[in-house]
C-alpha positions as MATLAB code, in Angstrom:
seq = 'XXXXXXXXXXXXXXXXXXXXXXXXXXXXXXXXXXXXXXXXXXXXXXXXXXXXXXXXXXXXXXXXXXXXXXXXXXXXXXXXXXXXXXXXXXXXXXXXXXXXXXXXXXXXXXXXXXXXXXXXXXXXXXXXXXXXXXXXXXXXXXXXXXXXXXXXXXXXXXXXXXXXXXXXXXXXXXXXXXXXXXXXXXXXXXXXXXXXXXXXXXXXXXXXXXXXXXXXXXXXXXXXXXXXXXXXXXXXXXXXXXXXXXXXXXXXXXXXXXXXXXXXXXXXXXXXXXXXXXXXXXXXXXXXXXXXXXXXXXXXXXXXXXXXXXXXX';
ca = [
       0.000    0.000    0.000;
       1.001    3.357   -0.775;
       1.727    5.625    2.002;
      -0.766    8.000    0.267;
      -2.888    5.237   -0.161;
      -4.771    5.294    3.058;
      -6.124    8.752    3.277;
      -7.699    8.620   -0.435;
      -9.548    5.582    0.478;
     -10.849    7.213    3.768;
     -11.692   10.224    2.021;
     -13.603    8.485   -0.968;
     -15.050    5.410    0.621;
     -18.588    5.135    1.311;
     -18.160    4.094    5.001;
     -16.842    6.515    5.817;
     -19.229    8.646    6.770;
     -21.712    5.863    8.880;
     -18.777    4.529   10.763;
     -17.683    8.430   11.711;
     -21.325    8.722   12.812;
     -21.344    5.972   15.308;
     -17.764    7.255   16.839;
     -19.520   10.381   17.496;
     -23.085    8.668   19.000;
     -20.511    6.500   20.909;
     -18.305    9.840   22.114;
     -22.007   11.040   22.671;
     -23.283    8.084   25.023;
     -19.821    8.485   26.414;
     -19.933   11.585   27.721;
     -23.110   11.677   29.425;
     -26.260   11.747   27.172;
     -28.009    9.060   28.980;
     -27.277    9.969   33.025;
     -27.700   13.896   31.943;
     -30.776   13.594   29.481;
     -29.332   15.034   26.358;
     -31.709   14.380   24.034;
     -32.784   17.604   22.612;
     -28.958   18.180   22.129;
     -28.294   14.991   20.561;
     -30.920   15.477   17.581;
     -29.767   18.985   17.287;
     -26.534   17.186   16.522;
     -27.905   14.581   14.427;
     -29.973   16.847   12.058;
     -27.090   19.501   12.203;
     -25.071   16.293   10.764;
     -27.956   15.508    8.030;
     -27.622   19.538    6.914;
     -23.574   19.001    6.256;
     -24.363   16.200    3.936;
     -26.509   18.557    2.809;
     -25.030   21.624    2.213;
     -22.023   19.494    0.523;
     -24.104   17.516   -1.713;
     -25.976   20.544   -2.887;
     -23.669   22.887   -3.365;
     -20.358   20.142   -4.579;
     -18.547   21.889   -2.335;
     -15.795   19.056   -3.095;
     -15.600   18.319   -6.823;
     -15.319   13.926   -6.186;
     -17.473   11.975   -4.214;
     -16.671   12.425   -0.620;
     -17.800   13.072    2.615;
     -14.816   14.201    4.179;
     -16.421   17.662    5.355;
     -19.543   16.103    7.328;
     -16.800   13.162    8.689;
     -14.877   16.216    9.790;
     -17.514   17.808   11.516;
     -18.440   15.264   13.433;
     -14.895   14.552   14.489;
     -14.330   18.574   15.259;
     -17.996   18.338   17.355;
     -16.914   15.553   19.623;
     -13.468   16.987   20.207;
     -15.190   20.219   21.130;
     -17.687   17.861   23.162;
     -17.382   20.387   26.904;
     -20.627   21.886   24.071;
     -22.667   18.723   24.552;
     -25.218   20.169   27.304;
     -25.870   23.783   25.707;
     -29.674   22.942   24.540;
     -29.289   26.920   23.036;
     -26.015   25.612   21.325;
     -27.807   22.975   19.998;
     -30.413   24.954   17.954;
     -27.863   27.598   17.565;
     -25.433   24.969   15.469;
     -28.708   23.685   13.432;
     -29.825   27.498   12.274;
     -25.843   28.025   11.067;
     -25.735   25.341    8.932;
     -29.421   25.873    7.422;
     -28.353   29.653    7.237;
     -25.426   28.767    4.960;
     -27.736   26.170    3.105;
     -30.403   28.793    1.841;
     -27.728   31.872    1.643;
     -25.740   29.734   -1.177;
     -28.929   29.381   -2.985;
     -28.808   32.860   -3.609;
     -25.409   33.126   -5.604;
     -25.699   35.406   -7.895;
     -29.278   35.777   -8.125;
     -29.894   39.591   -6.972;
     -33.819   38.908   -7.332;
     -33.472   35.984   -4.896;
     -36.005   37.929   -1.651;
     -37.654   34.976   -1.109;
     -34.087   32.847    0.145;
     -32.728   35.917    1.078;
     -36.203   36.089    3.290;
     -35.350   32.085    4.832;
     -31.790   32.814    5.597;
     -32.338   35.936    7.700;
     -35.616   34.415    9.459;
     -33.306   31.362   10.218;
     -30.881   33.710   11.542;
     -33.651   35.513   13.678;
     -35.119   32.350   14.815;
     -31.756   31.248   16.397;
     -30.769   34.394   18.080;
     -34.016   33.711   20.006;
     -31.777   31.239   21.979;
     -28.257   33.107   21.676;
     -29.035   36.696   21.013;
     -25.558   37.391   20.399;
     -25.674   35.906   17.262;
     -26.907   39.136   15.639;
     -23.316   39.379   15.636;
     -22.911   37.912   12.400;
     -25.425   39.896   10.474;
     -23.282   42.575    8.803;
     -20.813   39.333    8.133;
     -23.828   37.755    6.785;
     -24.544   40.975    4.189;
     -20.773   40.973    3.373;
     -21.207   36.893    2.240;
     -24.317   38.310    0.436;
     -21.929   40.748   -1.514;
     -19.273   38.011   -2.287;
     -21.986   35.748   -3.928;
     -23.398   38.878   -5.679;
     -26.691   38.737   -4.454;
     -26.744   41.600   -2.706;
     -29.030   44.154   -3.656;
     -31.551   46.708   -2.311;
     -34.143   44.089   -3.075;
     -32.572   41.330   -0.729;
     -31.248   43.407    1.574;
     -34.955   44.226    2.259;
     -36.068   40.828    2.233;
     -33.465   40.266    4.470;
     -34.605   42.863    7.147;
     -38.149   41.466    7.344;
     -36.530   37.905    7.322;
     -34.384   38.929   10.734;
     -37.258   40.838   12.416;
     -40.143   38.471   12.081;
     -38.858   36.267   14.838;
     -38.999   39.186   16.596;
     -42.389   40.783   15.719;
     -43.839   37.688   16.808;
     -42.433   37.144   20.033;
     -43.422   40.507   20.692;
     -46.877   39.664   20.497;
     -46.845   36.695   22.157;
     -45.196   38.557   25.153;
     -47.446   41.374   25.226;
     -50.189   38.810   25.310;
     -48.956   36.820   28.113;
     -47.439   39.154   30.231;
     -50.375   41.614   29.605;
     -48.564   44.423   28.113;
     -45.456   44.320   30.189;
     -42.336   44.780   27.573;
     -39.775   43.561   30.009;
     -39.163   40.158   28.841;
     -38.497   41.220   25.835;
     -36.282   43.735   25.977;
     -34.065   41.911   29.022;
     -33.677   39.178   26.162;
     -31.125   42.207   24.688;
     -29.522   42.622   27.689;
     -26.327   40.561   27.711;
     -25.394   42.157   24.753;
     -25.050   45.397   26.648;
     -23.118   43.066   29.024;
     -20.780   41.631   27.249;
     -16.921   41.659   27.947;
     -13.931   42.044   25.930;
     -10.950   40.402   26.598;
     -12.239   38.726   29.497;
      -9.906   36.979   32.676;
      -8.139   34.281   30.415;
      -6.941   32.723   33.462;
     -10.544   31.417   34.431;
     -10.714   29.756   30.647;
     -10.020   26.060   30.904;
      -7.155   24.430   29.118;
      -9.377   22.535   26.999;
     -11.165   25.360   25.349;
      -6.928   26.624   24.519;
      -6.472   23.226   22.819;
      -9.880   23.286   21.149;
      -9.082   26.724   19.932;
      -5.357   25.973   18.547;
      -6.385   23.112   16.954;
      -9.191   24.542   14.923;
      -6.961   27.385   13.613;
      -4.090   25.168   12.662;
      -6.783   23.180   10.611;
      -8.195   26.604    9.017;
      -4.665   27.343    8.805;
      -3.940   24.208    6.424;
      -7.588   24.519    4.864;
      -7.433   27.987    3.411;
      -3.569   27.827    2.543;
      -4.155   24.615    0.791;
      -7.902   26.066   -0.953;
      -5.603   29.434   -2.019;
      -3.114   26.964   -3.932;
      -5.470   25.140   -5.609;
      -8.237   26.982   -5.975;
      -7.880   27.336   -9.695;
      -9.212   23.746   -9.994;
     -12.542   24.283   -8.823;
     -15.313   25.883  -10.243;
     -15.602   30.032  -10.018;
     -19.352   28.949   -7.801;
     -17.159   27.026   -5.270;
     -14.453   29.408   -5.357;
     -16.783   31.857   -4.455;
     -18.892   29.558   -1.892;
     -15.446   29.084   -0.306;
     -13.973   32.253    0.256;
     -17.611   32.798    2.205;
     -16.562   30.383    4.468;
     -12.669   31.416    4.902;
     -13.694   35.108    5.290;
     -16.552   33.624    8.449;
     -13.967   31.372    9.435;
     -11.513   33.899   10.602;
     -13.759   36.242   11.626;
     -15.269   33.909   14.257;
     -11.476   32.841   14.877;
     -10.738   36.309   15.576;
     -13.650   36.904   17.951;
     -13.307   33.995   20.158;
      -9.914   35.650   21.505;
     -11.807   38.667   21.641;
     -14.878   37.332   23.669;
     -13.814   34.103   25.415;
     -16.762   34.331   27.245;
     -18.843   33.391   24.276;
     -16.901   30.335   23.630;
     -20.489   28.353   23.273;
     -21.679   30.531   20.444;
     -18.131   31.008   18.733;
     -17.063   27.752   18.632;
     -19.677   26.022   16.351;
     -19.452   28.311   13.836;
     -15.134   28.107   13.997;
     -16.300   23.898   13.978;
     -19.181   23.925   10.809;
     -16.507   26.167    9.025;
     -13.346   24.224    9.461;
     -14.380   21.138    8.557;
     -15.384   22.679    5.111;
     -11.986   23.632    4.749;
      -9.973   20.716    6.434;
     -12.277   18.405    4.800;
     -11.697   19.800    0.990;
      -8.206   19.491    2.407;
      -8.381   15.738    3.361;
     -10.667   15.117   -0.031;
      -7.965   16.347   -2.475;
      -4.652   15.853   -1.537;
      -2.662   12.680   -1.792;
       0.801   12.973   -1.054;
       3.261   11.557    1.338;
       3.241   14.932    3.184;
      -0.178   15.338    3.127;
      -0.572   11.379    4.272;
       1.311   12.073    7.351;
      -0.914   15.558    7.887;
      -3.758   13.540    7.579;
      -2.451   10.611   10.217;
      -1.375   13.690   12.754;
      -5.338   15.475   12.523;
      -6.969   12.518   12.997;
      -4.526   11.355   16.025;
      -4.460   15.006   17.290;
      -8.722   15.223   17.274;
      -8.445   11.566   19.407;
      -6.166   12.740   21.745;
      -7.934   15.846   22.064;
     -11.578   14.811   22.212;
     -10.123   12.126   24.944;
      -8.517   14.763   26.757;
     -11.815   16.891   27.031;
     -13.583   13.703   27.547;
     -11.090   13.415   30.681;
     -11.613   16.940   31.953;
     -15.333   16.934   31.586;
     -15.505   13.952   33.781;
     -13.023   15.110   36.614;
     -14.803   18.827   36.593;
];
């Protein structure tokens, strides 16, 4: 066998992908699902896994038959598993995904309100549980101008799409509560309260690891995608330097707001394995062989390391 050998049939082989999915239901069970009731979380993480096939398949996000990116992000998710219990992370990973499903429908189509419309609502329907994902919405209009859909049309649609969520909870708050706006605007509050450049000393090790192993991966992904770009289509190309240019904006905020490691760290996780996973898909050389061997040992050391931690804490 050729030292090269290995990865390509890993990355091309139909098993692939259902023996990576019962790693990460075992890393799952593992950790906890049963004795802490996980449930909710777990089919968050199974349909979030369903929308990666999904969001490769539809948009060929690797030119051969692979499913290196939705292998990767289960790997990433269970190295990353001190997420597990965040039911808000959960829903929060699902809308990203579906957000970057129906946003790549829209490439160059500046008449495209109506997905324009689905991606925003998504958007506004998952800052419900994490409001600091209204974050990403300017991000989410720069993506729109990358793809050239971005036009006075869709950026209207895309207003309406992000307050709905909103208009309607509204109303079902005045309802309840009987006119009392409270609720609703205290759901606002911890943005006023967030902190930059909080205590790093009170961040566990883990989340260090976690976070220098995802950027060495979006490291290798984007300098590898920049090299070889010129082999995929100008639609990829362009789907893929929307996910470099989230991809290190989310690796630049997690520094920034440590504190909001439960938000920042799916997005850092759905985008990476895009990139590491066109990475692993289409390269097959010894160096690359031995890249591939030290990821995959380095996510099973890590992911048993966090196992470890979330165990003793």
């Amino acid at each position: 066998m050729k030292g090269s050998q290995l990865q390509k049939i890993v990355a091309g082989s139909r098993l692939t992908l259902p023996v990576t999915a019962l790693y990460g239901l075992a890393i799952w069970f593992i950790s906890g699902t049963v004795q802490h009731q996980w449930w909710i979380q777990l089919f968050c993480f199974i349909l979030s896994t369903y929308l990666m096939v999904l969001l490769n398949n539809f948009n060929s996000l690797i030119r051969i038959y692979s499913r290196s990116i939705t292998s990767a992000f289960i790997i990433l998710s269970c190295a990353a598993c001190f997420l597990f219990p965040s039911l808000e992370g959960g829903f929060v990973t699902v809308g990203l995904i579906a957000s970057l499903l129906t946003i790549f429908v829209t490439y160059q189509d500046r008449d495209a309100a109506g997905w324009s419309f689905y991606t925003f609502l998504i958007l506004g329907l998952a800052s419900l549980a994490k409001v600091h994902l209204l974050v990403f919405i300017p991000f989410y209009w720069i993506i729109m101008m990358l793809l050239s859909s971005l036009s006075l049309r869709t950026f209207i649609a895309s207003l309406f799409g992000l307050l709905t969520p909103y208009w309607i909870s509204i109303a079902i708050i005045l309802m309840v509560y009987q006119g009392d706006v409270r609720p609703f605007t205290g759901h606002f509050q911890p943005l006023a309260e967030t902190v930059f450049f909080a205590d790093y000393g009170s961040i566990p090790l883990s989340h260090y690891l976690t976070y220098a192993f995802l950027v060495c991966l979006s490291v290798t992904g984007i300098i590898h995608f920049l090299r070889t770009s010129y082999n995929d289509k100008i639609r990829t190309r362009q789907f893929y330097y929307s996910i470099m240019f989230l991809d290190i904006v989310v690796l630049v905020l997690l520094p920034i707001c440590p504190q909001q490691y439960d938000l920042l760290f799916r997005p850092a996780i759905i985008l990476t394995s895009a990139l590491i996973g066109h990475f692993i898909a289409l390269t097959h050389t010894q160096v690359t062989n031995i890249a591939f061997y030290v990821i995959l040992t380095t996510a099973l050391l890590l992911t048993s390391f966090n196992l470890w931690i979330s165990f003793n804490s």
